[in-house]
PDB file of C-alpha atoms in Angstrom:
ATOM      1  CA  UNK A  14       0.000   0.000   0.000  1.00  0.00           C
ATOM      2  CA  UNK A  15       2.559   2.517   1.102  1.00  0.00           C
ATOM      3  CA  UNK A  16       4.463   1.717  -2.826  1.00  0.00           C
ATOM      4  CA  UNK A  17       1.214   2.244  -4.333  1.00  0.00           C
ATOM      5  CA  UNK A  18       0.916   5.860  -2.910  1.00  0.00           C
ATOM      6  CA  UNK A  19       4.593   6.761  -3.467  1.00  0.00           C
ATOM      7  CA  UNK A  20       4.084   5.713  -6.641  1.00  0.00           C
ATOM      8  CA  UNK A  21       1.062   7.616  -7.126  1.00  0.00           C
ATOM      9  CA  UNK A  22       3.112  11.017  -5.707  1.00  0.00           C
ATOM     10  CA  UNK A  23       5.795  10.582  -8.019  1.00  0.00           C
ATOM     11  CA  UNK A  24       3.227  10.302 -11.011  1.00  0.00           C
ATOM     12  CA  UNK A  25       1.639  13.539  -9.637  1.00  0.00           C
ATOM     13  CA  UNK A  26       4.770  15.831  -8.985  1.00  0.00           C
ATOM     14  CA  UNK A  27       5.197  14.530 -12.625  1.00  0.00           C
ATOM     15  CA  UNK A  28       2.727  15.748 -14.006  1.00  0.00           C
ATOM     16  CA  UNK A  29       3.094  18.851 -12.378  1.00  0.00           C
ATOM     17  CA  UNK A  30       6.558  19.057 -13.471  1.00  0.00           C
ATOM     18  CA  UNK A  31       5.566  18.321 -17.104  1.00  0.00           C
ATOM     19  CA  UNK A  32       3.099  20.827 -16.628  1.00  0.00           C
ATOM     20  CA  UNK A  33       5.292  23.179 -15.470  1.00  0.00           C
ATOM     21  CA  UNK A  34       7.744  22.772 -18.612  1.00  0.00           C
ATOM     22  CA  UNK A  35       4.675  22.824 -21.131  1.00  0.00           C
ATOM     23  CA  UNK A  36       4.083  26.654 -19.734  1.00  0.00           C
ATOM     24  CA  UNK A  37       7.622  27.677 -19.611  1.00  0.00           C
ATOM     25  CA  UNK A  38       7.883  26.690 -22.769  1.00  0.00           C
ATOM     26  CA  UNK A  39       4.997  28.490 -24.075  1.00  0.00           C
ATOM     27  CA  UNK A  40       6.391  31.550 -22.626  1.00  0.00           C
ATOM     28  CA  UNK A  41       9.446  30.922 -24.611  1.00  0.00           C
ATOM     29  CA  UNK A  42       7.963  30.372 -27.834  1.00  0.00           C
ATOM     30  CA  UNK A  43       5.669  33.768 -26.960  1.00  0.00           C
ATOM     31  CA  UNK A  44       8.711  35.917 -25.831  1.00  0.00           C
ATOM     32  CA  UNK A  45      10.440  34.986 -29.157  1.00  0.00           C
ATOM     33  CA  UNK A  46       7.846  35.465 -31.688  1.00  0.00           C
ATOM     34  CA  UNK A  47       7.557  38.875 -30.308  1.00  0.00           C
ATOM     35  CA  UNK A  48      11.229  39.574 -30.589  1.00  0.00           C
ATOM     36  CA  UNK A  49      11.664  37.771 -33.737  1.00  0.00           C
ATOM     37  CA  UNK A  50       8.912  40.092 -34.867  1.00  0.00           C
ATOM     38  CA  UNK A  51      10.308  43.246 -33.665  1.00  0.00           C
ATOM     39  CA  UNK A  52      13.742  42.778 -35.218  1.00  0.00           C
ATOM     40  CA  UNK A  53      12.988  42.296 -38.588  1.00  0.00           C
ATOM     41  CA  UNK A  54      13.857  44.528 -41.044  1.00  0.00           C
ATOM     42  CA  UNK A  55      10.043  45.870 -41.148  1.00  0.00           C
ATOM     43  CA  UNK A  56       7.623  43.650 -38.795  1.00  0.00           C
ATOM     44  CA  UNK A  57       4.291  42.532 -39.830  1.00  0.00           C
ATOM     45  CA  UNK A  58       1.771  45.181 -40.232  1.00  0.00           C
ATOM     46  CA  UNK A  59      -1.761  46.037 -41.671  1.00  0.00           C
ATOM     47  CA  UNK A  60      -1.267  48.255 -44.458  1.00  0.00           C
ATOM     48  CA  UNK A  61      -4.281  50.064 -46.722  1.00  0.00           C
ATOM     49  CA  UNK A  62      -4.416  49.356 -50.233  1.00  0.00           C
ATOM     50  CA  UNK A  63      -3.260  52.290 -51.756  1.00  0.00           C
ATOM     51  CA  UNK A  64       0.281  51.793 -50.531  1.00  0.00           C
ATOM     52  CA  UNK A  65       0.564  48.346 -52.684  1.00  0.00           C
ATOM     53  CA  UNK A  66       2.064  48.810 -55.985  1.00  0.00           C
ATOM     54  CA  UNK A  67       3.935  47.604 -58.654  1.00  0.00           C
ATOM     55  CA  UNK A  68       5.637  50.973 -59.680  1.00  0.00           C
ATOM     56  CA  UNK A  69       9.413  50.079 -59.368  1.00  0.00           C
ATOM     57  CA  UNK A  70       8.915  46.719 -59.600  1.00  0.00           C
ATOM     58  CA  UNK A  71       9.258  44.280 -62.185  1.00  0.00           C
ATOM     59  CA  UNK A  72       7.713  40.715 -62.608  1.00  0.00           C
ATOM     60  CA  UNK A  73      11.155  38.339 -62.229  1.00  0.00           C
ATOM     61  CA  UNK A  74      11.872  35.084 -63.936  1.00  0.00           C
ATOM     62  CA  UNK A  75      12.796  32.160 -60.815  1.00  0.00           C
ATOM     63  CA  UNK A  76      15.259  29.446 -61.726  1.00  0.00           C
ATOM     64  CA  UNK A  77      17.599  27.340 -59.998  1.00  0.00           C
ATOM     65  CA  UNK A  78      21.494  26.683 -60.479  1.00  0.00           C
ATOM     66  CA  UNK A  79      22.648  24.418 -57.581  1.00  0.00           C
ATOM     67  CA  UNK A  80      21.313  26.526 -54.709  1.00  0.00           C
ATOM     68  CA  UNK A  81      21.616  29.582 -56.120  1.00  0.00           C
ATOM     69  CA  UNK A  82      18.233  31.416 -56.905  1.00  0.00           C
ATOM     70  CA  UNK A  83      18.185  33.047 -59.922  1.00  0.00           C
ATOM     71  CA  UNK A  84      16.053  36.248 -60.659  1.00  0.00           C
ATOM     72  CA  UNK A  85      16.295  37.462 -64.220  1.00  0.00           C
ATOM     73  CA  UNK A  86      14.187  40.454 -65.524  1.00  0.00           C
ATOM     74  CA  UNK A  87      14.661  43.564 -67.941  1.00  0.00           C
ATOM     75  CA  UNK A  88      17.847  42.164 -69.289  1.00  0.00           C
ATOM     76  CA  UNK A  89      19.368  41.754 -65.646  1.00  0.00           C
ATOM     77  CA  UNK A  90      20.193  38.574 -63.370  1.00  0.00           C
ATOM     78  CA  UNK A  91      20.795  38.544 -59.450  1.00  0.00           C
ATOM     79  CA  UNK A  92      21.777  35.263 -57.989  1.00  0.00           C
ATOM     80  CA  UNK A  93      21.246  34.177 -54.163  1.00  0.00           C
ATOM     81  CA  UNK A  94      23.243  31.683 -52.248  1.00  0.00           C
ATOM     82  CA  UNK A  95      20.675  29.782 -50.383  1.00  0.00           C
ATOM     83  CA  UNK A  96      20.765  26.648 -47.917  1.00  0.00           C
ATOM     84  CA  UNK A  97      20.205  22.944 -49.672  1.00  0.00           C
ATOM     85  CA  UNK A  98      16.574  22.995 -48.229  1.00  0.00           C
ATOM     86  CA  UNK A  99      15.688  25.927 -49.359  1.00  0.00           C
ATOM     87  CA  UNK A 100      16.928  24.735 -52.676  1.00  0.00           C
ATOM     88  CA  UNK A 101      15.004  21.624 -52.300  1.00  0.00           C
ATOM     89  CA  UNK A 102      12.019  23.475 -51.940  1.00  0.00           C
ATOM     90  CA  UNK A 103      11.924  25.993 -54.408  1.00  0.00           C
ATOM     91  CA  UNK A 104      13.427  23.271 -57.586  1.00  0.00           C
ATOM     92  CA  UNK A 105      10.646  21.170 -55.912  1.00  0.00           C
ATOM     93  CA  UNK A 106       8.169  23.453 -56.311  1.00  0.00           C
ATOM     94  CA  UNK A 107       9.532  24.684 -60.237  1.00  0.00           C
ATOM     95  CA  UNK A 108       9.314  21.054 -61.377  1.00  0.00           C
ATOM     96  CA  UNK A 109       5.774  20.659 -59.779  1.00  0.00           C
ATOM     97  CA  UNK A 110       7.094  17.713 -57.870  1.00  0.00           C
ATOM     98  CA  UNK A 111       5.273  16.213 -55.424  1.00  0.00           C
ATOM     99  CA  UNK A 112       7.000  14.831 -52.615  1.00  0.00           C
ATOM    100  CA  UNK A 113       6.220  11.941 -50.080  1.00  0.00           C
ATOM    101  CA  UNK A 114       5.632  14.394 -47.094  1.00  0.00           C
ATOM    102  CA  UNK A 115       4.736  17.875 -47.359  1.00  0.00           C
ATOM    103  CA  UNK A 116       7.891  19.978 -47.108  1.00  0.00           C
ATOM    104  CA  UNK A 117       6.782  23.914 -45.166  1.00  0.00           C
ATOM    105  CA  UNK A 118       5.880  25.666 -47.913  1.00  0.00           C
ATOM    106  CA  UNK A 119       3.954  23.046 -49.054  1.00  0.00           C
ATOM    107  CA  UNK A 120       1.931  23.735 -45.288  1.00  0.00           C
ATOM    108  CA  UNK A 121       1.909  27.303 -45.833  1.00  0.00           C
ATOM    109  CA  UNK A 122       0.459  27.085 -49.322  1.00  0.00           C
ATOM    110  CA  UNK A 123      -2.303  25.350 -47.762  1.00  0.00           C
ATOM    111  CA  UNK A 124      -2.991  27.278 -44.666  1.00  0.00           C
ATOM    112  CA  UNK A 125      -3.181  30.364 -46.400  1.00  0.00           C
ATOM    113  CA  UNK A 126      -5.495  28.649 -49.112  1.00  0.00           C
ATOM    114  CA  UNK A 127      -7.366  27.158 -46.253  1.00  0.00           C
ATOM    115  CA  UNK A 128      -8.029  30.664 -44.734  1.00  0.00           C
ATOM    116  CA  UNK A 129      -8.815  31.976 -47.807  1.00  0.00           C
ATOM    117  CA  UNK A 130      -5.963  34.317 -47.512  1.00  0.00           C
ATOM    118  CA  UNK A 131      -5.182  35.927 -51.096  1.00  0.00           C
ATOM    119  CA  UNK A 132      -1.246  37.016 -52.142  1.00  0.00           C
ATOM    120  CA  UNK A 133      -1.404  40.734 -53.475  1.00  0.00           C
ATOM    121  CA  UNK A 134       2.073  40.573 -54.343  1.00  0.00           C
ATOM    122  CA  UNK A 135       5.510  39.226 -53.153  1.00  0.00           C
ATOM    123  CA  UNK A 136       8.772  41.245 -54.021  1.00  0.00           C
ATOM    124  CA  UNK A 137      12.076  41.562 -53.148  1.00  0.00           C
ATOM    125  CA  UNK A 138      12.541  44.996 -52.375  1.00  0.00           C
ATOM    126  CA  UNK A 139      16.166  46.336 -50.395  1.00  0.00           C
ATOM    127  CA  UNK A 140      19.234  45.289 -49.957  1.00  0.00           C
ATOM    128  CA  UNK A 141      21.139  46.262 -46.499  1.00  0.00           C
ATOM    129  CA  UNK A 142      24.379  44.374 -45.746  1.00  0.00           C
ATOM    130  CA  UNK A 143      24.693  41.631 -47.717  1.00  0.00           C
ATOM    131  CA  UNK A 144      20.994  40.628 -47.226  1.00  0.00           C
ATOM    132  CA  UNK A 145      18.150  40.625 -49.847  1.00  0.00           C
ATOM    133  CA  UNK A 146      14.943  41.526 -47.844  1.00  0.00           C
ATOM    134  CA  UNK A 147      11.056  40.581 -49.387  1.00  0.00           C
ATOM    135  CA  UNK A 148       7.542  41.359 -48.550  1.00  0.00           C
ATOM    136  CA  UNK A 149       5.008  39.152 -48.946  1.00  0.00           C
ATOM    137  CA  UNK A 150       1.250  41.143 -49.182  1.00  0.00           C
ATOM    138  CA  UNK A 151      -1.435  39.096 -48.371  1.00  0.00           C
ATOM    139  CA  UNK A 152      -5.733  40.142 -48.044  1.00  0.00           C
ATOM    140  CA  UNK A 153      -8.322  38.597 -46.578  1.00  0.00           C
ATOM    141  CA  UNK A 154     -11.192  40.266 -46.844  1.00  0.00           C
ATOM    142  CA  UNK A 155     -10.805  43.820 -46.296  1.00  0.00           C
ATOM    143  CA  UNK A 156      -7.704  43.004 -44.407  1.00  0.00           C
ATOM    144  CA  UNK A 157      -4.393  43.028 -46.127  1.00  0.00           C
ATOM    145  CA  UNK A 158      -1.219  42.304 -43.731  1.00  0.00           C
ATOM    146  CA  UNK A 159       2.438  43.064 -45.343  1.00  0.00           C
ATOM    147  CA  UNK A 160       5.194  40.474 -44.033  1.00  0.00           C
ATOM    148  CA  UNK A 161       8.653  40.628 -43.989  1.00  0.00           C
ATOM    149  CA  UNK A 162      10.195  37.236 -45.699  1.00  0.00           C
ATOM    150  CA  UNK A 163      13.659  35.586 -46.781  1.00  0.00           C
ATOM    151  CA  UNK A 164      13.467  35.989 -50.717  1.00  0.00           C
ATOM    152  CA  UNK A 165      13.831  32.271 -50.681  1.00  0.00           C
ATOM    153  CA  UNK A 166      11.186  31.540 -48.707  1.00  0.00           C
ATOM    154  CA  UNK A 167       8.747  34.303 -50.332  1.00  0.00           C
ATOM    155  CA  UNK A 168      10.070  32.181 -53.673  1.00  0.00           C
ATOM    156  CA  UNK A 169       9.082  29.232 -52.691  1.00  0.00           C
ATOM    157  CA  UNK A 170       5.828  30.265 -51.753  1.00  0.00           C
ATOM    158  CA  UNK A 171       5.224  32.543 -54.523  1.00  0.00           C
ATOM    159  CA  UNK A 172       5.999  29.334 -57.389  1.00  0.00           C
ATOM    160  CA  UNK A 173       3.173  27.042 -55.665  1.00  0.00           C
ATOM    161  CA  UNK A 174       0.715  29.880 -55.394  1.00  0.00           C
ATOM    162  CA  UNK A 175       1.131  30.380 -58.835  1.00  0.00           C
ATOM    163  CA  UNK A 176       2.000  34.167 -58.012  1.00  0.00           C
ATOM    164  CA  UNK A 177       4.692  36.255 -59.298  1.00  0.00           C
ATOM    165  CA  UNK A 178       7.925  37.711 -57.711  1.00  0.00           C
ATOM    166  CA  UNK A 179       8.380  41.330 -57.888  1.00  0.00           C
ATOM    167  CA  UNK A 180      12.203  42.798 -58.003  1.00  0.00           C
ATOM    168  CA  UNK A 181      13.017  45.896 -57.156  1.00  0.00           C
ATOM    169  CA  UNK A 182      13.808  47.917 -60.833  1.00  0.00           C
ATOM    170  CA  UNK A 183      16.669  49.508 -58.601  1.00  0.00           C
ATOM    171  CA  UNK A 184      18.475  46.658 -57.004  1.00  0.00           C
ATOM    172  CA  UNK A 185      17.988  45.156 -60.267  1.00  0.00           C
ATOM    173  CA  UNK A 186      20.168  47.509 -62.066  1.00  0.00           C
ATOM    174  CA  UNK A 187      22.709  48.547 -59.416  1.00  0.00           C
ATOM    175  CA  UNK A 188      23.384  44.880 -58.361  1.00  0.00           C
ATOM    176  CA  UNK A 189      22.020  42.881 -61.340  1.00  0.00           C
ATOM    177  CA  UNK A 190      24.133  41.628 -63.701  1.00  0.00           C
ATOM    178  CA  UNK A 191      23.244  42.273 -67.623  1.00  0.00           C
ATOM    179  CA  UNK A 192      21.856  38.842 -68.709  1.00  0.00           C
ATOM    180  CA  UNK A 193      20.754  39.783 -72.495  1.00  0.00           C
TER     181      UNK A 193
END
């Protein structure tokens, strides 16, 4: 009897313990998303729909050499250096290859379909020490939100949504390379 309600103490402190860890680590995960979001280059906002346009922006061509990502458009290339899965993702995606377990885009794609969230546009748009920034625009309903995004990522996206990617005219030109 006395085993049976040590035993039984030890499974509760467990669970308590457990417990315990589950919140911490919610409050983690909280405290980071918020910092995450306010260190971006420009954190997710709300934006009105005026202040989306294509003016200095032009619709880019996506291939894939290795893991560099290739945008071509007006006569000028930029190439990217990205990781293998990135890579993996966004050759995926060109080839309209479907894999044996949905890779994240793949889960994005769907949530945002799933929430009937539409993409307004997705460019590339600065360039600030050695780092390519994006935006992706989404709307839902009246709603439209404006994220910052790795231009991979916003690639990768972009090529399963059937959307196009948007490259700044200007970083184009001044760190484009003439592809014609």
């Amino acid at each position: 009897m006395t085993n049976l309600l040590q035993e039984r103490r030890l499974i509760k402190k467990s669970e308590r313990t457990r417990a315990i860890i589950i919140l911490f680590v919610a409050v983690i995960l909280i405290a980071a998303l918020l910092l995450l979001n306010s260190c971006y280059n420009k954190p997710m906002q709300i934006i009105s729909m005026p202040e989306i346009s294509k003016t200095g922006y032009l619709p880019a061509d996506v291939r894939m050499d290795g893991t560099s990502l290739i945008f071509t458009s007006d006569c000028y290339s930029i190439s990217m250096d990205i990781t293998d899965e990135q890579a993996y993702s966004i050759k995926s995606a060109l080839e309209k290859k479907i894999v044996s377990r949905p890779l994240t885009h793949d889960i994005i794609k769907d949530m945002l379909e799933g929430f009937d969230f539409k993409i307004l546009m997705i460019r590339i748009e600065s360039y600030n020490d050695e780092i390519y920034y994006a935006r992706i625009i989404l709307q839902k309903g009246d709603k439209v939100l404006e994220m910052d995004s790795r231009p991979s990522d916003a690639t990768a996206i972009a090529i399963r949504m059937e959307q196009k990617v948007y490259f700044s005219e200007d970083l184009l030109k001044a760190y484009g390379t003439k592809s014609c």
